[in-house]
Short mmCIF file of C-alpha atoms and ligand atoms in Angstrom, two decimals:
data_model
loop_
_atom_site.label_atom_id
_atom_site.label_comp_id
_atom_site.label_asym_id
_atom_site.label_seq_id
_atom_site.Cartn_x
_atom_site.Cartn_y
_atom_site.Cartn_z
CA UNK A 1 0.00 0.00 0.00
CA UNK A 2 1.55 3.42 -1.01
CA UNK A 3 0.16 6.31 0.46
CA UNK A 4 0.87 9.66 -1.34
CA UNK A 5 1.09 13.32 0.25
CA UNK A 6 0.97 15.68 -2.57
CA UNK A 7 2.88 19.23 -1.36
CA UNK A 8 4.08 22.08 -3.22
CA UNK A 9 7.29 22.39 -0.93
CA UNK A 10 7.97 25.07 1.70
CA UNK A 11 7.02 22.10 4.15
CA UNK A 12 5.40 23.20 8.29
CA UNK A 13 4.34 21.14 11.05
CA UNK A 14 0.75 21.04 8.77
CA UNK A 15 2.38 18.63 6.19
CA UNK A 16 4.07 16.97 8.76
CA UNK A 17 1.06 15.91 10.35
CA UNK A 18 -0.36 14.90 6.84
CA UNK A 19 2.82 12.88 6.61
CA UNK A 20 2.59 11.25 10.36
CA UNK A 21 -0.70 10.30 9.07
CA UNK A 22 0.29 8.55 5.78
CA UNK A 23 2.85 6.72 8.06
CA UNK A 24 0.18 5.32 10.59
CA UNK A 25 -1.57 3.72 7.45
CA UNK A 26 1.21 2.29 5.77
CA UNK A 27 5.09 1.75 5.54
CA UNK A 28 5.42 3.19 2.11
CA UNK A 29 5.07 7.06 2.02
CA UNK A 30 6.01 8.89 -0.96
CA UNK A 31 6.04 12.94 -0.01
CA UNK A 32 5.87 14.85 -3.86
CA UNK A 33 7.05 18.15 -3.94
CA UNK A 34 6.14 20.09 -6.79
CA UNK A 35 4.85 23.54 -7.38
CA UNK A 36 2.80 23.26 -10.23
CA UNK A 37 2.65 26.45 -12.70
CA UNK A 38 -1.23 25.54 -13.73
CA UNK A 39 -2.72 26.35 -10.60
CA UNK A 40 -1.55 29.70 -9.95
CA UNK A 41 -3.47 32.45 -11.45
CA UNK A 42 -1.23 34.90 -10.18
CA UNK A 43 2.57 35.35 -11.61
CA UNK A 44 3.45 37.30 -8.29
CA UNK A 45 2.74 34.52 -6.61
CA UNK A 46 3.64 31.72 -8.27
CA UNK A 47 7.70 33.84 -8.39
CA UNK A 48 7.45 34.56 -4.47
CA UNK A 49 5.98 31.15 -4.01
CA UNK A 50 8.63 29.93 -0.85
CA UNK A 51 11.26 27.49 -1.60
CA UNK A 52 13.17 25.43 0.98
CA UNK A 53 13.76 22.36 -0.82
CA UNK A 54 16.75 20.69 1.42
CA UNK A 55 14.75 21.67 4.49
CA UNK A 56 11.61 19.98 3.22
CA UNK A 57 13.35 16.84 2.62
CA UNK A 58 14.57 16.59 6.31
CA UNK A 59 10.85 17.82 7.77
CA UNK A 60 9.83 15.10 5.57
CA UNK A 61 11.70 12.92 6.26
CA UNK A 62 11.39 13.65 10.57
CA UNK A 63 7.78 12.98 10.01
CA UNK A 64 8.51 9.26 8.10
CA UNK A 65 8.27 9.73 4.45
CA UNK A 66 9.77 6.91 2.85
CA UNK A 67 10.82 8.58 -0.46
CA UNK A 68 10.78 12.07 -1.08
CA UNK A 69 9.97 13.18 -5.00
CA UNK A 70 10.81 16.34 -6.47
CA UNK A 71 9.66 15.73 -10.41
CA UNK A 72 10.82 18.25 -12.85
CA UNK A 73 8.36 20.06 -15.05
CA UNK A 74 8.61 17.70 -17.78
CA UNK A 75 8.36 14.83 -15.76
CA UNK A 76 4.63 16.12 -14.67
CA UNK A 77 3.42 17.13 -17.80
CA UNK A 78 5.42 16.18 -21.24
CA UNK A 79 4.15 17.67 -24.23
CA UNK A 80 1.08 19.46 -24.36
CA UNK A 81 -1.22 19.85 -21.22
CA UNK A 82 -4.61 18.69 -21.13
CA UNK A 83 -6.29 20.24 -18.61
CA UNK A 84 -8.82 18.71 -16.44
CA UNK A 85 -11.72 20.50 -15.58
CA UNK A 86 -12.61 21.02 -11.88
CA UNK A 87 -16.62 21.47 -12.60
CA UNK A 88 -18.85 23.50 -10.83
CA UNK A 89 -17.40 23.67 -7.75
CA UNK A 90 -13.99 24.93 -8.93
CA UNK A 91 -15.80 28.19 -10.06
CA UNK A 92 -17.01 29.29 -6.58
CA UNK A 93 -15.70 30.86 -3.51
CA UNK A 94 -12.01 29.93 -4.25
CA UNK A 95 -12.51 29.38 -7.94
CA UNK A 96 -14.18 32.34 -8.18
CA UNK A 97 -11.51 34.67 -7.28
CA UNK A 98 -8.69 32.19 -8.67
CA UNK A 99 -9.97 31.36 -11.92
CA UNK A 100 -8.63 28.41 -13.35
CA UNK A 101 -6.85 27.37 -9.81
CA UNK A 102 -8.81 24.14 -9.08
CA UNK A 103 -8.36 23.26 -12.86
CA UNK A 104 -4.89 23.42 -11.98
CA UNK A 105 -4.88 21.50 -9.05
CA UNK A 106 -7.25 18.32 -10.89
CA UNK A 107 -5.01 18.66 -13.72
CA UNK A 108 -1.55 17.88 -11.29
CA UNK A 109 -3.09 15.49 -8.42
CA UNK A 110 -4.50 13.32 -11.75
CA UNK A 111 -0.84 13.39 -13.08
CA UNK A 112 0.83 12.40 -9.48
CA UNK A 113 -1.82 9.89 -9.10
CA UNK A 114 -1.40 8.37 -12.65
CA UNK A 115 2.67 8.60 -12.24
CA UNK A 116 2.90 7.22 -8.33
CA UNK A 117 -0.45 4.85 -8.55
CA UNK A 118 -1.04 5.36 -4.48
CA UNK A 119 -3.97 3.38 -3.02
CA UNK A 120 -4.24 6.56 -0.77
CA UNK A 121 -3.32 9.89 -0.99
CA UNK A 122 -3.93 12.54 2.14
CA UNK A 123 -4.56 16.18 2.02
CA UNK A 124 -5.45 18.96 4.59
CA UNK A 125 -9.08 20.37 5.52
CA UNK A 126 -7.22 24.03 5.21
CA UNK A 127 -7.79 23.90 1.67
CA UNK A 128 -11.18 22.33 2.28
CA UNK A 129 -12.56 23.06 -1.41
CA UNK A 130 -9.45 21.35 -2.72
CA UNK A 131 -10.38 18.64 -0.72
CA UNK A 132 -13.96 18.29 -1.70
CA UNK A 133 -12.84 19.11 -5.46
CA UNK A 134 -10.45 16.23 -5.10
CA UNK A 135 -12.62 13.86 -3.61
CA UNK A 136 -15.12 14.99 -6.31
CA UNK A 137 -12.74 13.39 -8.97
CA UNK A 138 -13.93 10.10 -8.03
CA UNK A 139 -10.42 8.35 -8.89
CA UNK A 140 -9.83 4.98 -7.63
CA UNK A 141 -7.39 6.70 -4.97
CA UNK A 142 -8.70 7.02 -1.24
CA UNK A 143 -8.42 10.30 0.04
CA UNK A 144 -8.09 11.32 3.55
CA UNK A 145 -8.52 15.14 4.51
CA UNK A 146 -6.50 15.51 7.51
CA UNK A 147 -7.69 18.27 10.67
CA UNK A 148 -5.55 21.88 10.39
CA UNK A 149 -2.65 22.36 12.57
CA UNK A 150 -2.92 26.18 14.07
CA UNK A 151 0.01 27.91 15.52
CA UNK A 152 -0.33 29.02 19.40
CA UNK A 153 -2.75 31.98 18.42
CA UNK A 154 -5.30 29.86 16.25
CA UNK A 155 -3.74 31.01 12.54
CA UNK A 156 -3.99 28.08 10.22
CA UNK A 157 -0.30 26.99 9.16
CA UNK A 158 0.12 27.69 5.80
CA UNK A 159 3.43 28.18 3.70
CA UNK A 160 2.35 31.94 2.86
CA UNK A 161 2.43 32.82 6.74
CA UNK A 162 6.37 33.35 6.61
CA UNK A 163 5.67 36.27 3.75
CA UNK A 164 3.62 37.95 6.29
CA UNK A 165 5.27 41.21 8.04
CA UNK A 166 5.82 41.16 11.62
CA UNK A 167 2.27 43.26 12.16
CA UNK A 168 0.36 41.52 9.43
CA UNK A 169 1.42 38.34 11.72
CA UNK A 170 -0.38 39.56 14.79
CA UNK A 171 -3.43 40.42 12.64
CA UNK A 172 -3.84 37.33 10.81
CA UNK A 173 -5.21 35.62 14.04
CA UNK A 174 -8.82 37.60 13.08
CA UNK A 175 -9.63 34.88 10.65
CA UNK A 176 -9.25 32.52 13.61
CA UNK A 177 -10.78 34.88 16.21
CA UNK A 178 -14.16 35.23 13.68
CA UNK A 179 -14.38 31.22 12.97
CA UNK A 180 -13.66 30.27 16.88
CA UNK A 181 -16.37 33.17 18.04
CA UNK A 182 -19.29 31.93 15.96
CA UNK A 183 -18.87 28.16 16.10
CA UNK A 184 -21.27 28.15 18.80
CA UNK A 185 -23.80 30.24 17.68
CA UNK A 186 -27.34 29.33 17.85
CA UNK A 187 -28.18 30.29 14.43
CA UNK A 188 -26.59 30.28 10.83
CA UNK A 189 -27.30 33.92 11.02
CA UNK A 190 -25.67 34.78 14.30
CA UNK A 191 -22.66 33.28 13.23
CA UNK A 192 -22.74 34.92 10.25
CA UNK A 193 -22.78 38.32 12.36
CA UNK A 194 -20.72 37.32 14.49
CA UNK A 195 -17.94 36.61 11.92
CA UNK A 196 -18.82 39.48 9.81
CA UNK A 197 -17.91 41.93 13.06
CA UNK A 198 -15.05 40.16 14.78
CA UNK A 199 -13.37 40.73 10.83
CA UNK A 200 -14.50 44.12 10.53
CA UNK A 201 -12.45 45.04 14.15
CA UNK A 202 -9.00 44.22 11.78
CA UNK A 203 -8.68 46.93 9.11
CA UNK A 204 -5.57 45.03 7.66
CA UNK A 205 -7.65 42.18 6.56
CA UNK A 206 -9.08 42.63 3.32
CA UNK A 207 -12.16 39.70 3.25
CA UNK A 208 -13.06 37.87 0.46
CA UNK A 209 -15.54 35.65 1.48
CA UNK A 210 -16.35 34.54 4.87
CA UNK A 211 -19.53 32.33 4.37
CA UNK A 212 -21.52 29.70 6.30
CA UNK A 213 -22.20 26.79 4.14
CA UNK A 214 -22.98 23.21 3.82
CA UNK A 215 -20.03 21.09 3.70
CA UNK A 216 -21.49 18.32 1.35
CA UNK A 217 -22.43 20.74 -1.46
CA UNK A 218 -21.02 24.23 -0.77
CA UNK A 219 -24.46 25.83 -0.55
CA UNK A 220 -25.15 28.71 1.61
CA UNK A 221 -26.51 27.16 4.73
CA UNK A 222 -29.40 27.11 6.69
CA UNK A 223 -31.26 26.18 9.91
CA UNK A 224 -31.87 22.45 8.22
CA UNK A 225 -28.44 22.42 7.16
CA UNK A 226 -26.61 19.08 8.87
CA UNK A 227 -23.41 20.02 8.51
CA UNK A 228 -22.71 23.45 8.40
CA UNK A 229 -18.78 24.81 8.17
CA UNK A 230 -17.60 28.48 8.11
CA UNK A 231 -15.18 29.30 5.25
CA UNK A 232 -13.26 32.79 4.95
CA UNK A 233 -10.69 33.92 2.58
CA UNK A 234 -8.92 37.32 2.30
CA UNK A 235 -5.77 39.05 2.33
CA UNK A 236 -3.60 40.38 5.08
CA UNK A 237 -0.40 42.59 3.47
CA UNK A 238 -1.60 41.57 -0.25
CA UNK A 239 -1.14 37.49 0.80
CA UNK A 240 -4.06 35.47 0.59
CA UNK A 241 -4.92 33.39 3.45
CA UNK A 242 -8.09 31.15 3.94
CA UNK A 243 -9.18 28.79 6.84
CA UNK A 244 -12.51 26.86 7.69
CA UNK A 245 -14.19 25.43 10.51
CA UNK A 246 -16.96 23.28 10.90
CA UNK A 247 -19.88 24.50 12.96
CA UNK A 248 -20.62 23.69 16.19
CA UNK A 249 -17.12 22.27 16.30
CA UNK A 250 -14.08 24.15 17.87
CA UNK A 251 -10.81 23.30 17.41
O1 LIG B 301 -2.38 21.88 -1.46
C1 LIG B 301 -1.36 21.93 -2.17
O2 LIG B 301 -0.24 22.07 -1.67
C2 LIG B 301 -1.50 21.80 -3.67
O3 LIG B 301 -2.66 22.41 -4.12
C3 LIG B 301 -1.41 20.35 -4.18
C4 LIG B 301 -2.56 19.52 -3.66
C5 LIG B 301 -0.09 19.73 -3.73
C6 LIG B 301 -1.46 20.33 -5.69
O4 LIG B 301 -0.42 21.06 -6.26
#
């Protein structure tokens, strides 16, 4: 059984914990790292995307990867591309302000999954619309979505954190401050208040989305809704950041 944890590099204690994961299902862990071009809509970002490849390899390998893969370009995609579609659900919320991003991200888990043939393959609930997307592709893979590891203030690790300025830092914990504040409240439309003011009180965070919605289908949610999860997205110092929680659910 090879299990398969897909990473673009810059690796944190969050893809170490996807990694410890992999290890508790099997011996065989094969950590890819590999930005991939397609799924950045942004040049800017793609450029100052971080880079730490020989650290990587030794978080990696601290958290029991087996074999560590960094595939060149043409290894990934030789010749033309054909890009895979992401449907419906890669043109909202996330799709919708990165158009063409979860096409990108189809299009390179298919190729890692068609070049490494795992029986499983884990990813984190940070990005938890690549992780419905992905699970959406119906491949023959199993995919596990692994919890988010938070640093000591509640910000969701994430490989853009270290572009953040020292002040941007401190401010980033809103996102956590809104999602922690309404996961308790009685109604989809408290929480939604809630949320909506605990962002407002941190001028440095420019909000995309912050939404309540049903996990299964990514409509808006309601009173009837089972599963309910709050999503936000925005940018603190021009770097995007996005976390999630589920309703009714603190972590
Ligand atoms: O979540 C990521 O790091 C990337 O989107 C993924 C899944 C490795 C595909 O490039």
């Amino acid at each position: 059984m090879t299990v398969l944890v897909p990473t673009m590099g810059a690796l944190h204690k969050g893809h170490q914990a996807l990694i410890k994961r992999a290890r508790s299902l099997s011996k065989e862990v094969v950590v890819s790292i590999f930005i991939n071009p397609l799924q950045f809509e942004n040049k800017d970002d793609l450029e100052k995307y971080p880079r730490s490849p020989e650290k990587d390899i030794q978080l990696a390998t601290l958290a029991g990867a087996t074999e560590i893969w960094l595939p060149e370009y043409e290894e990934i995609y030789p010749g033309d591309i054909s890009k895979l579609s992401a449907g419906p659900l890669g043109q909202i919320f996330e799709g919708k302000s990165r158009p063409e991003h979860f096409d990108g991200v189809v299009t390179v888990v298919n190729r890692l999954f068609e070049i490494v043939k795992p029986t499983t393959a884990v990813f984190g609930e940070k990005d938890f619309q690549q992780l419905a997307i992905i699970k959406a592709m119906k491949s023959k893979v199993e995919i596990i979505g692994v919890p988010t590891v938070r640093e000591f203030d509640g910000l969701a690790l994430s490989s853009r954190n270290i572009r953040l300025t020292e002040q941007g830092r401190v401010s980033a914990n809103v996102i956590h401050r809104a999602l922690a504040a309404a996961h308790l409240a009685p109604t989809v439309a408290i929480a939604q208040e809630i949320i909506d003011t605990t962002l407002a009180t941190e001028p440095a965070f420019k909000c995309d989305y912050a939404a309540i919605i049903d996990e299964n289908t990514f409509e808006f949610a309601n009173e009837t809704t089972k599963h309910k999860r709050a999503i936000i997205a925005g940018w603190i110092d021009g770097i995007r950041l996005i976390d999630n929680m589920r309703m009714g659910e603190g972590r």
